[in-house]
Coordinates of C-alpha atoms and ligand atoms in Angstrom, one line a residue:
X1247 CA -15.4 11.7 2.9
X1248 CA -13.5 14.8 3.7
X1249 CA -12.3 16.3 0.5
X1250 CA -10.9 19.5 1.8
X1251 CA -7.3 18.9 2.6
X1252 CA -7.4 20.1 6.2
X1253 CA -4.1 20.4 7.9
X1254 CA -3.6 17.3 10.0
X1255 CA -3.5 17.8 13.7
X1256 CA -0.2 16.5 15.0
X1257 CA -0.7 15.1 18.5
X1258 CA 2.7 13.5 18.9
X1259 CA 5.1 14.6 16.2
X1260 CA 6.0 18.3 16.3
X1261 CA 4.7 20.1 13.2
X1262 CA 8.2 21.6 12.7
X1263 CA 9.9 18.2 12.5
X1264 CA 12.4 17.8 9.7
X1265 CA 11.8 14.1 8.9
X1266 CA 15.0 14.0 6.7
X1267 CA 17.2 14.3 9.8
X1268 CA 17.8 11.1 11.7
X1269 CA 18.8 12.9 14.9
X1270 CA 15.4 14.6 15.0
X1271 CA 13.6 11.3 14.5
X1272 CA 15.5 9.3 17.2
X1273 CA 14.0 10.9 20.3
X1274 CA 10.5 10.2 18.9
X1275 CA 11.3 6.6 18.3
X1276 CA 12.9 6.5 21.8
X1277 CA 9.7 7.9 23.3
X1278 CA 7.6 5.2 21.7
X1279 CA 10.1 2.6 22.7
X1280 CA 9.9 3.6 26.4
X1281 CA 6.2 3.8 26.9
X1282 CA 4.3 1.3 29.0
X1283 CA 1.9 -0.7 26.8
X1284 CA -0.1 -2.4 29.5
X1285 CA -3.7 -1.3 28.6
X1286 CA -5.4 -1.4 25.3
X1287 CA -5.9 2.3 25.4
X1288 CA -2.1 2.8 25.8
X1289 CA -1.4 0.5 22.9
X1290 CA -4.0 2.0 20.6
X1291 CA -2.7 5.5 21.4
X1292 CA 0.9 4.3 20.7
X1293 CA -0.1 2.9 17.3
X1294 CA -1.7 6.2 16.3
X1295 CA 1.4 8.1 17.4
X1296 CA 3.7 5.7 15.6
X1297 CA 1.5 6.2 12.5
X1298 CA 2.1 10.0 12.7
X1299 CA 5.8 9.5 12.9
X1300 CA 5.9 7.0 10.0
X1301 CA 3.6 9.1 7.9
X1302 CA 5.9 12.1 8.2
X1303 CA 8.9 10.0 7.3
X1304 CA 7.0 8.5 4.3
X1305 CA 5.9 11.9 3.1
X1306 CA 9.5 13.1 3.2
X1307 CA 10.6 10.2 1.1
X1308 CA 7.7 10.8 -1.3
X1309 CA 8.4 14.5 -1.7
X1310 CA 12.1 13.9 -2.4
X1311 CA 11.2 11.1 -4.9
X1312 CA 8.7 13.4 -6.6
X1313 CA 11.2 16.2 -6.8
X1314 CA 13.9 14.0 -8.2
X1315 CA 11.7 12.3 -10.9
X1316 CA 10.3 15.7 -12.0
X1317 CA 13.9 17.1 -12.4
X1318 CA 16.4 14.3 -13.0
X1319 CA 18.8 16.9 -14.3
X1320 CA 18.9 18.7 -10.9
X1321 CA 21.8 17.3 -9.0
X1322 CA 20.7 18.8 -5.7
X1323 CA 17.4 17.0 -5.9
X1324 CA 19.0 13.7 -6.7
X1325 CA 21.4 14.1 -3.8
X1326 CA 18.6 14.9 -1.4
X1327 CA 16.7 11.8 -2.5
X1328 CA 19.8 9.6 -2.2
X1329 CA 20.7 11.1 1.2
X1330 CA 17.2 10.1 2.5
X1331 CA 17.4 6.6 1.0
X1332 CA 21.0 5.8 1.9
X1333 CA 21.6 7.6 5.2
X1334 CA 18.3 8.1 6.9
X1335 CA 16.2 5.1 5.9
X1336 CA 18.7 2.3 7.0
X1337 CA 18.6 3.9 10.5
X1338 CA 14.8 4.2 10.3
X1339 CA 14.4 0.6 9.4
X1340 CA 16.4 -0.6 12.4
X1341 CA 14.3 1.7 14.7
X1342 CA 11.1 0.6 13.1
X1343 CA 12.0 -3.1 13.6
X1344 CA 12.6 -2.3 17.3
X1345 CA 9.1 -0.9 17.4
X1346 CA 7.7 -4.1 15.8
X1347 CA 9.3 -6.1 18.6
X1348 CA 8.0 -3.6 21.2
X1349 CA 4.5 -4.0 19.7
X1350 CA 4.6 -7.8 19.5
X1351 CA 5.9 -8.0 23.1
X1352 CA 3.4 -5.5 24.5
X1353 CA 1.4 -6.9 27.5
X1354 CA -1.8 -5.3 26.0
X1355 CA -1.4 -7.2 22.6
X1356 CA -3.4 -10.1 23.9
X1357 CA -6.4 -7.9 24.6
X1358 CA -6.3 -6.0 21.4
X1359 CA -9.3 -6.6 19.1
X1360 CA -8.0 -9.5 17.0
X1361 CA -10.5 -9.0 14.2
X1362 CA -10.0 -5.3 13.8
X1363 CA -6.2 -5.5 14.1
X1364 CA -5.6 -9.0 12.7
X1365 CA -4.0 -7.7 9.4
X1366 CA -1.6 -5.4 11.4
X1367 CA -0.5 -8.1 13.8
X1368 CA 0.1 -10.6 11.1
X1369 CA 2.1 -8.1 9.0
X1370 CA 4.2 -7.0 11.9
X1371 CA 4.9 -10.5 13.1
X1372 CA 6.2 -11.5 9.7
X1373 CA 8.2 -8.4 9.2
X1374 CA 9.8 -8.9 12.6
X1375 CA 10.6 -12.6 11.9
X1376 CA 12.4 -11.9 8.6
X1377 CA 14.1 -8.7 9.6
X1378 CA 17.9 -8.8 9.8
X1379 CA 19.9 -5.7 10.6
X1380 CA 22.6 -7.0 8.2
X1381 CA 20.1 -6.8 5.3
X1382 CA 19.7 -3.1 5.6
X1383 CA 23.2 -2.7 4.2
X1384 CA 22.4 -5.2 1.4
X1385 CA 19.2 -3.2 0.7
X1386 CA 21.2 0.0 0.5
X1387 CA 23.5 -1.7 -2.1
X1388 CA 20.4 -3.0 -4.0
X1389 CA 19.0 0.6 -4.1
X1390 CA 22.3 1.9 -5.4
X1391 CA 22.3 -0.7 -8.3
X1392 CA 18.7 0.2 -9.0
X1393 CA 19.6 3.9 -9.2
X1394 CA 22.4 2.9 -11.7
X1395 CA 19.8 1.0 -13.7
X1396 CA 17.5 3.9 -13.9
X1397 CA 20.3 6.3 -14.8
X1398 CA 21.2 4.0 -17.7
X1399 CA 17.6 3.8 -19.0
X1400 CA 17.1 7.5 -18.5
X1401 CA 20.2 8.3 -20.5
X1402 CA 19.2 6.2 -23.5
X1403 CA 18.4 8.2 -26.6
X1404 CA 17.6 7.0 -30.1
X1405 CA 18.7 9.0 -33.1
X1406 CA 15.8 8.6 -35.5
X1407 CA 14.1 10.7 -38.1
X1408 CA 16.8 13.3 -37.7
X1409 CA 16.5 13.9 -34.0
X1410 CA 17.1 12.3 -30.6
X1411 CA 14.2 10.4 -28.9
X1412 CA 13.8 8.9 -25.5
X1413 CA 12.6 5.3 -25.7
X1414 CA 9.1 6.5 -24.8
X1415 CA 9.1 9.1 -27.6
X1416 CA 9.6 6.2 -30.0
X1417 CA 6.2 4.9 -29.2
X1418 CA 4.2 6.9 -31.7
X1419 CA 6.2 5.4 -34.6
X1420 CA 4.9 1.9 -33.7
X1421 CA 1.4 3.1 -34.4
X1422 CA 2.2 4.3 -37.9
X1423 CA 0.4 2.7 -40.8
X1424 CA 3.7 2.8 -42.7
X1425 CA 5.1 -0.7 -41.9
X1426 CA 8.6 0.1 -43.2
X1427 CA 8.7 3.1 -40.8
X1428 CA 7.6 0.9 -37.9
X1429 CA 10.3 -1.6 -38.6
X1430 CA 13.0 1.0 -38.9
X1431 CA 11.9 2.6 -35.6
X1432 CA 11.9 -0.8 -33.9
X1433 CA 15.3 -1.7 -35.2
X1434 CA 16.8 1.7 -34.4
X1435 CA 15.6 1.4 -30.7
X1436 CA 16.8 -2.2 -30.6
X1437 CA 20.3 -1.2 -31.8
X1438 CA 20.7 1.3 -29.0
X1439 CA 19.2 -1.0 -26.4
X1440 CA 21.5 -3.9 -27.5
X1441 CA 24.6 -1.8 -26.6
X1442 CA 23.4 -1.6 -23.0
X1443 CA 22.6 -5.3 -22.5
X1444 CA 26.0 -6.2 -21.0
X1445 CA 26.0 -3.6 -18.3
X1446 CA 22.4 -4.2 -17.5
X1447 CA 23.0 -7.9 -17.3
X1448 CA 25.9 -7.2 -14.9
X1449 CA 23.6 -5.2 -12.7
X1450 CA 21.0 -7.9 -12.8
X1451 CA 23.5 -10.6 -11.7
X1452 CA 24.6 -8.5 -8.8
X1453 CA 21.0 -7.9 -7.8
X1454 CA 20.3 -11.6 -7.8
X1455 CA 23.4 -12.3 -5.6
X1456 CA 22.3 -9.6 -3.1
X1457 CA 18.7 -11.0 -3.0
X1458 CA 20.0 -14.5 -2.5
X1459 CA 22.2 -13.3 0.3
X1460 CA 19.3 -11.4 2.0
X1461 CA 17.2 -14.6 2.0
X1462 CA 20.1 -16.6 3.4
X1463 CA 20.6 -14.1 6.2
X1464 CA 17.0 -14.5 7.1
X1465 CA 17.3 -18.3 7.2
X1466 CA 15.8 -19.2 3.8
X1467 CA 17.5 -21.4 1.2
X1468 CA 16.0 -19.6 -1.7
X1469 CA 14.7 -16.1 -2.3
X1470 CA 11.2 -16.8 -3.4
X1471 CA 9.5 -17.7 -0.1
X1472 CA 11.4 -14.9 1.7
X1473 CA 10.3 -12.4 -0.9
X1474 CA 6.7 -13.5 -0.7
X1475 CA 6.7 -12.8 3.0
X1476 CA 8.5 -9.5 2.5
X1477 CA 5.8 -8.5 0.0
X1478 CA 3.1 -9.4 2.5
X1479 CA 1.6 -12.1 0.3
X1480 CA -0.4 -13.8 3.0
X1481 CA -3.4 -15.0 1.0
X1482 CA -1.7 -16.8 -1.9
X1483 CA 1.6 -18.5 -2.6
X1484 CA 3.8 -19.9 -5.3
X1485 CA 1.2 -22.6 -6.1
X1486 CA -1.5 -20.1 -7.0
X1487 CA 1.0 -18.2 -9.2
X1488 CA 1.8 -21.4 -11.1
X1489 CA -2.0 -22.1 -11.4
X1490 CA -2.4 -18.6 -12.9
X1491 CA 0.4 -19.4 -15.4
X1492 CA -1.4 -22.6 -16.5
X1493 CA -4.7 -20.8 -16.7
X1494 CA -3.2 -18.1 -18.9
X1495 CA -1.6 -20.7 -21.1
X1496 CA -4.8 -22.7 -21.6
X1497 CA -7.4 -19.8 -21.9
X1498 CA -5.6 -16.6 -22.9
X1499 CA -2.9 -17.8 -25.3
X1500 CA -5.4 -19.3 -27.7
X1501 CA -7.5 -16.2 -27.6
X1502 CA -4.5 -13.9 -28.4
X1503 CA -3.5 -16.3 -31.2
X1504 CA -6.9 -15.9 -32.7
X1505 CA -6.8 -12.1 -32.4
X1506 CA -3.3 -12.2 -34.0
X1507 CA -4.4 -14.3 -36.9
X1508 CA -7.1 -11.8 -37.6
X1509 CA -4.7 -8.9 -37.2
X1510 CA -2.3 -10.5 -39.6
X1511 CA -5.0 -11.2 -42.1
X1512 CA -6.3 -7.6 -42.0
X1513 CA -2.7 -6.3 -42.4
X1514 CA -2.2 -8.7 -45.3
X1515 CA 0.7 -10.6 -43.5
X1516 CA 1.6 -14.2 -43.2
X1517 CA 2.8 -13.7 -39.6
X1518 CA 3.1 -10.7 -37.2
X1519 CA 6.5 -9.3 -36.6
X1520 CA 7.3 -7.5 -33.3
X1521 CA 6.6 -4.1 -34.9
X1522 CA 3.1 -5.1 -36.1
X1523 CA 1.3 -5.1 -32.7
X1524 CA 0.5 -1.4 -32.0
X1525 CA -0.8 -0.3 -35.5
X1526 CA -4.5 -0.1 -36.0
X1527 CA -5.3 -3.1 -38.1
X1528 CA -8.3 -1.5 -39.7
X1529 CA -6.1 1.1 -41.3
X1530 CA -7.2 4.1 -39.1
X1531 CA -4.6 6.8 -38.6
X1532 CA -3.1 7.1 -35.1
X1533 CA -5.4 8.9 -32.7
X1534 CA -3.9 12.0 -31.1
X1535 CA -6.5 13.2 -28.6
X1536 CA -4.7 16.1 -26.9
X1537 CA -1.6 18.3 -27.0
X1538 CA -1.4 20.0 -23.6
X1539 CA -1.8 18.9 -20.0
X1540 CA -4.9 21.0 -19.7
X1541 CA -6.5 19.1 -22.6
X1542 CA -5.5 15.8 -21.1
X1543 CA -7.0 16.8 -17.7
X1544 CA -10.2 17.9 -19.4
X1545 CA -10.6 14.6 -21.3
X1546 CA -10.2 12.6 -18.1
X1547 CA -12.3 14.9 -16.1
X1548 CA -15.3 14.4 -18.4
X1549 CA -14.8 10.6 -18.4
X1550 CA -14.6 10.5 -14.6
X1551 CA -17.7 12.6 -14.4
X1552 CA -19.5 10.2 -16.7
X1553 CA -18.5 7.2 -14.5
X1554 CA -19.6 8.9 -11.3
X1555 CA -19.7 12.7 -10.4
X1556 CA -17.9 12.0 -7.2
X1557 CA -14.8 10.9 -9.1
X1558 CA -14.8 14.2 -11.0
X1559 CA -15.0 16.1 -7.7
X1560 CA -12.1 14.1 -6.3
X1561 CA -10.1 14.7 -9.5
X1562 CA -10.7 18.4 -9.1
X1563 CA -9.0 18.3 -5.7
X1564 CA -5.8 17.1 -7.4
X1565 CA -6.1 19.9 -10.0
X1566 CA -6.7 22.5 -7.4
X1567 CA -3.9 21.4 -5.2
X1568 CA -1.5 21.1 -8.1
X1569 CA -0.8 17.5 -7.6
X1570 CA -0.5 16.6 -11.3
X1571 CA 2.6 16.6 -13.5
X1572 CA 1.5 14.8 -16.6
X1573 CA 3.5 15.8 -19.7
X1574 CA 6.8 14.4 -20.9
X1575 CA 9.7 16.8 -21.0
X1576 CA 13.4 16.7 -21.0
X1577 CA 14.8 16.0 -17.5
X1578 CA 11.9 14.0 -16.3
X1579 CA 12.1 10.3 -15.3
X1580 CA 10.2 7.9 -17.5
X1581 CA 6.9 6.2 -16.6
X1582 CA 3.9 7.1 -14.5
X1583 CA 3.0 6.7 -10.9
X1584 CA 0.7 7.8 -8.1
X1585 CA 2.4 8.5 -4.8
X1586 CA 0.4 9.3 -1.6
X1587 CA 1.8 12.2 0.5
X1588 CA 1.0 10.7 3.9
X1589 CA 1.4 13.9 5.9
X1590 CA -1.4 15.7 4.1
X1591 CA -3.0 12.4 2.9
X1592 CA -3.2 13.5 -0.7
X1593 CA -2.0 11.8 -3.8
X1594 CA 0.4 13.1 -6.4
X1595 CA 0.2 11.9 -10.0
X1596 CA 3.2 11.8 -12.3
X1597 CA 3.1 10.8 -16.0
X1598 CA 4.8 11.4 -19.3
X1599 CA 2.1 12.4 -21.8
X1600 CA 3.0 12.8 -25.4
X1601 CA -0.5 13.2 -26.9
X1602 CA -1.5 9.6 -27.6
X1603 CA -4.6 7.7 -26.3
X1604 CA -2.3 5.6 -24.1
X1605 CA -1.7 8.7 -22.0
X1606 CA -5.4 9.1 -21.4
X1607 CA -5.5 5.4 -20.3
X1608 CA -2.5 6.1 -18.0
X1609 CA -4.3 9.0 -16.3
X1610 CA -7.5 6.9 -15.9
X1611 CA -5.2 4.3 -14.3
X1612 CA -3.4 6.6 -12.0
X1613 CA -6.7 8.4 -11.2
X1614 CA -8.0 5.0 -9.9
X1615 CA -5.0 4.9 -7.6
X1616 CA -5.6 8.5 -6.5
X1617 CA -9.3 7.8 -5.7
X1618 CA -8.2 4.8 -3.6
X1619 CA -5.8 7.1 -1.6
X1620 CA -8.5 9.7 -1.2
X1621 CA -11.1 7.2 -0.1
X1622 CA -8.7 6.0 2.6
X1623 CA -8.0 9.4 4.1
X1624 CA -10.3 8.8 7.1
X1625 CA -8.1 6.0 8.5
X1626 CA -5.8 7.5 11.2
X1627 CA -3.8 4.3 11.4
X1628 CA -1.2 4.4 8.7
X1629 CA -1.3 0.6 8.2
X1630 CA -5.0 0.9 7.2
X1631 CA -4.2 3.5 4.6
X1632 CA -1.5 1.1 3.3
X1633 CA -3.6 -1.0 1.0
X1634 CA -2.2 -4.3 -0.6
X1635 CA -0.7 -3.8 -4.1
X1636 CA -3.1 -6.3 -5.6
X1637 CA -6.0 -4.1 -4.4
X1638 CA -4.2 -0.9 -5.5
X1639 CA -4.0 -2.3 -9.0
X1640 CA -7.5 -3.5 -8.9
X1641 CA -8.6 0.1 -8.2
X1642 CA -6.6 1.5 -11.1
X1643 CA -7.3 -1.2 -13.7
X1644 CA -11.0 -1.1 -12.9
X1645 CA -11.0 2.6 -13.4
X1646 CA -9.4 2.1 -16.8
X1647 CA -12.2 -0.3 -17.8
X1648 CA -15.0 1.9 -16.3
X1649 CA -13.5 4.9 -18.1
X1650 CA -13.4 2.9 -21.3
X1651 CA -17.2 2.5 -21.1
X1652 CA -17.5 6.3 -20.9
X1653 CA -14.9 7.4 -23.4
X1654 CA -17.8 8.7 -25.5
X1655 CA -17.9 11.7 -23.0
X1656 CA -14.7 13.0 -24.6
X1657 CA -14.1 11.1 -27.9
X1658 CA -16.1 10.7 -31.1
X1659 CA -18.1 7.4 -31.1
X1660 CA -15.6 6.0 -33.7
X1661 CA -12.5 6.9 -31.7
X1662 CA -14.1 5.6 -28.5
X1663 CA -15.0 2.3 -30.1
X1664 CA -11.5 1.9 -31.6
X1665 CA -9.8 2.7 -28.3
X1666 CA -12.1 0.3 -26.4
X1667 CA -11.3 -2.6 -28.8
X1668 CA -7.6 -1.9 -28.7
X1669 CA -7.6 -1.8 -24.9
X1670 CA -9.6 -5.1 -24.5
X1671 CA -7.2 -6.8 -26.9
X1672 CA -4.3 -5.4 -25.0
X1673 CA -5.6 -6.8 -21.7
X1674 CA -5.4 -10.3 -23.1
X1675 CA -1.9 -9.7 -24.6
X1676 CA -0.6 -8.2 -21.3
X1677 CA -1.9 -11.2 -19.4
X1678 CA 0.4 -13.4 -21.4
X1679 CA 3.3 -11.0 -20.7
X1680 CA 2.5 -11.0 -17.0
X1681 CA 2.5 -14.8 -16.9
X1682 CA 5.8 -14.7 -18.8
X1683 CA 7.5 -12.3 -16.4
X1684 CA 6.2 -14.1 -13.3
X1685 CA 7.1 -17.6 -14.6
X1686 CA 10.6 -16.2 -15.4
X1687 CA 11.1 -15.0 -11.9
X1688 CA 10.0 -18.3 -10.4
X1689 CA 12.5 -20.0 -12.7
X1690 CA 15.4 -17.6 -11.9
X1691 CA 15.1 -17.5 -8.2
X1692 CA 14.4 -21.3 -8.1
X1693 CA 17.7 -22.0 -9.9
X1694 CA 20.2 -19.7 -8.2
X1695 CA 23.6 -19.7 -9.9
X1696 CA 22.5 -20.7 -13.4
X1697 CA 24.5 -19.2 -16.3
X1698 CA 23.4 -16.4 -18.5
X1699 CA 22.9 -18.9 -21.4
X1700 CA 20.6 -21.0 -19.2
X1701 CA 18.7 -17.9 -18.2
X1702 CA 18.2 -17.0 -21.9
X1703 CA 17.1 -20.5 -22.7
X1704 CA 14.6 -20.4 -19.9
X1705 CA 13.1 -17.2 -21.2
X1706 CA 12.9 -18.6 -24.8
X1707 CA 11.0 -21.6 -23.4
X1708 CA 8.7 -19.4 -21.5
X1709 CA 7.9 -17.2 -24.5
X1710 CA 7.3 -20.3 -26.7
X1711 CA 4.7 -21.2 -24.1
X1712 CA 3.0 -17.8 -23.8
X1713 CA 3.6 -16.1 -27.2
X1714 CA 4.4 -18.8 -29.8
X1715 CA 2.9 -17.1 -32.8
X1716 CA 5.1 -13.9 -33.1
X1717 CA 7.8 -14.1 -35.8
X1718 CA 11.2 -13.1 -34.4
X1719 CA 13.3 -14.6 -37.2
X1720 CA 16.6 -12.8 -37.6
X1721 CA 16.1 -11.3 -34.2
X1722 CA 16.7 -14.3 -32.0
X1723 CA 19.2 -12.5 -29.8
X1724 CA 16.6 -9.8 -29.1
X1725 CA 13.9 -12.4 -28.2
X1726 CA 16.3 -14.1 -25.8
X1727 CA 17.0 -10.7 -24.1
X1728 CA 13.5 -9.4 -24.3
X1729 CA 13.0 -9.7 -20.5
X1730 CA 15.8 -7.2 -19.8
X1731 CA 13.5 -4.3 -20.8
X1732 CA 11.1 -5.1 -17.9
X1733 CA 12.2 -2.7 -15.2
X1734 CA 10.3 -4.5 -12.4
X1735 CA 12.8 -7.3 -12.6
X1736 CA 15.4 -4.8 -11.4
X1737 CA 13.4 -2.5 -9.2
X1738 CA 10.7 -4.6 -7.6
X1739 CA 11.6 -8.3 -7.5
X1740 CA 8.5 -10.6 -7.9
X1741 CA 6.2 -7.5 -8.2
X1742 CA 4.3 -8.3 -11.4
X1743 CA 1.8 -11.1 -10.8
X1744 CA -0.1 -8.5 -8.9
X1745 CA -1.1 -7.0 -12.2
X1746 CA -2.6 -10.3 -13.3
X1747 CA -4.5 -10.8 -10.0
X1748 CA -5.8 -7.3 -10.3
X1749 CA -6.7 -7.6 -13.9
X1750 CA -8.8 -10.6 -13.1
X1751 CA -10.6 -8.6 -10.4
X1752 CA -10.9 -5.5 -12.6
X1753 CA -12.6 -7.6 -15.4
X1754 CA -15.1 -8.7 -12.8
X1755 CA -15.8 -5.1 -11.7
X1756 CA -16.2 -4.2 -15.3
X1757 CA -18.7 -7.0 -15.9
X1758 CA -20.6 -5.9 -12.7
X1759 CA -20.7 -2.4 -14.0
X1760 CA -22.2 -3.4 -17.3
X1761 CA -24.9 -5.3 -15.4
X1762 CA -25.7 -2.7 -12.8
X1763 CA -23.7 0.6 -12.8
X1764 CA -24.9 2.0 -9.5
X1765 CA -24.2 -1.1 -7.4
X1766 CA -20.8 -1.8 -9.1
X1767 CA -19.6 1.7 -8.3
X1768 CA -21.0 1.6 -4.8
X1769 CA -19.1 -1.6 -4.1
X1770 CA -15.9 -0.4 -5.8
X1771 CA -15.9 2.7 -3.6
X1772 CA -16.7 0.8 -0.4
X1773 CA -13.9 -1.7 -1.1
X1774 CA -11.4 1.1 -1.7
X1775 CA -12.4 2.9 1.5
X1776 CA -11.4 -0.2 3.5
X1777 CA -7.8 0.5 2.5
X1778 CA -5.6 -2.2 4.0
X1779 CA -7.8 -2.8 7.0
X1780 CA -9.0 -6.3 5.8
X1781 CA -7.3 -9.3 4.2
X1782 CA -7.2 -9.4 0.4
X1783 CA -10.0 -11.9 -0.2
X1784 CA -12.3 -9.7 1.9
X1785 CA -11.3 -6.6 0.1
X1786 CA -12.2 -8.4 -3.2
X1787 CA -15.5 -9.6 -1.8
X1788 CA -16.4 -6.0 -0.7
X1789 CA -15.7 -4.9 -4.3
X1790 CA -18.1 -7.6 -5.5
X1791 CA -15.4 -9.9 -7.0
X1792 CA -13.8 -13.3 -6.3
X1793 CA -10.2 -13.9 -5.5
X1794 CA -9.7 -16.8 -7.9
X1795 CA -6.7 -17.4 -10.3
X1796 CA -8.1 -20.7 -11.6
X1797 CA -8.6 -21.8 -15.2
X1798 CA -12.4 -21.7 -14.9
X1799 CA -12.4 -18.1 -13.7
X1800 CA -10.1 -17.0 -16.5
X1801 CA -12.1 -19.0 -19.1
X1802 CA -15.2 -17.0 -18.3
X1803 CA -13.5 -13.7 -18.3
X1804 CA -11.7 -14.3 -21.6
X1805 CA -15.0 -15.3 -23.2
X1806 CA -16.5 -12.1 -22.0
X1807 CA -13.6 -10.0 -23.3
X1808 CA -13.7 -11.8 -26.7
X1809 CA -17.5 -11.2 -26.9
X1810 CA -17.1 -7.5 -26.2
X1811 CA -14.3 -7.3 -28.8
X1812 CA -16.5 -9.0 -31.4
X1813 CA -19.4 -6.7 -30.6
X1814 CA -17.7 -3.7 -32.1
Ligands
ZN2465 ZN1 -0.8 1.0 -11.1

């Protein structure tokens, strides 16, 4: 792999192109549109040139997004981002759709290597079939509502303990051994969130209406199958998602109930309340492993090195190229992400560290995404660097688990063991949450036009199914509105089951690693290097795991996790 970020050679797109200016992009699209595509060589050259153009546009979007999220209080950066999304991208989408049609109608398409390009052809054919120019305006409106949603969340502060906190800065209180403090913190945050429910629910209703309209425009009666195609879910459908929900209900829910009973017993409680889930049940004080970005980087660097020295070398590229912005500060958007800058083919990592172990876990996760991006650098075709989300999250969640096995490189044995146990328990708990959010979306989009009360009732039923043992008495309204805190429902419809699919794969990578480290790492890296060039089940197979959402698969994985939790 080429680690040195050599400047890409632009064969088609001028290096001076300003990809934020539609008039500069149009002649390049027109050039591609006009070329003869009679021979395979012509078509392959065309695909590479198109990749150059789309990579430059993608990189422009990425840089503006990064700039905005790093400085949400900078109006100019926000405007630059919005300009790109609202004025440039709608035009680009129409031009890109015309290229899809040009590609699909190319005389040379029949002679193209169907095995090598199968995933590309399948993707472009579907994209083209569901594309409607009228939907670009609806997508613009959707993005506007999503920006409003982010602005509301970003503006929320909780007065607590004599100072203002972001919602994220409240997290350390939930780890406190002082139960009364945890409860006060939970209730303080809830009181503030509650005041925003009406406006958030308004936004959500408008998003649902827009999404329903987009599906109708494309000839679908309901949004679900349209969105599955839009997300490129070719290798599984709604039936597999429902199978996954049942498997979680039967295998994971009982295991979490068992862990919760044990947690309640250790904490001396009859039942767990919502503020009893993050505290260390063995009475250990909260672990605060670092204070600065430098220290956070050093911890993860040591862990990556222990997993495999190549990961350390790759992480050092990100440090050297200043592609890390990891600490929470005022004026920064919430959350964490990895974003590939497609022009230089290097990843950028954004996070909001506050000094807790969870931040280390986040950097291991985003590190996994970054290694994935770096391992795909050699693909000149943009579509091959664009790996499926399910595989992306497999890369990141696997790296969390591999890192967990090597935390001793940076933590005391006690701290490492406690973090490992907490993470493994968290995996089971999050699987019940993933199933809840996914089941909720299948319910909502399957019943367009239901009332807000019906929606709440549906959520309550789902939570009775997946988390029956938590005690929400006196907080029934908060339980009924719990879903509204899940930002994916607003920003990425139906994007959530991917985490469940990926976790199932990551648990298999982790098991492989405990059996044979060398071979597990070799397969992990080989699978990542395939990028998006193969269908999902093949990518999984290359990583040494099975694409299987069934009850029997989950039963074995849950037993393994429970055995590992018990072993410490
Ligand atoms: Zn991720």
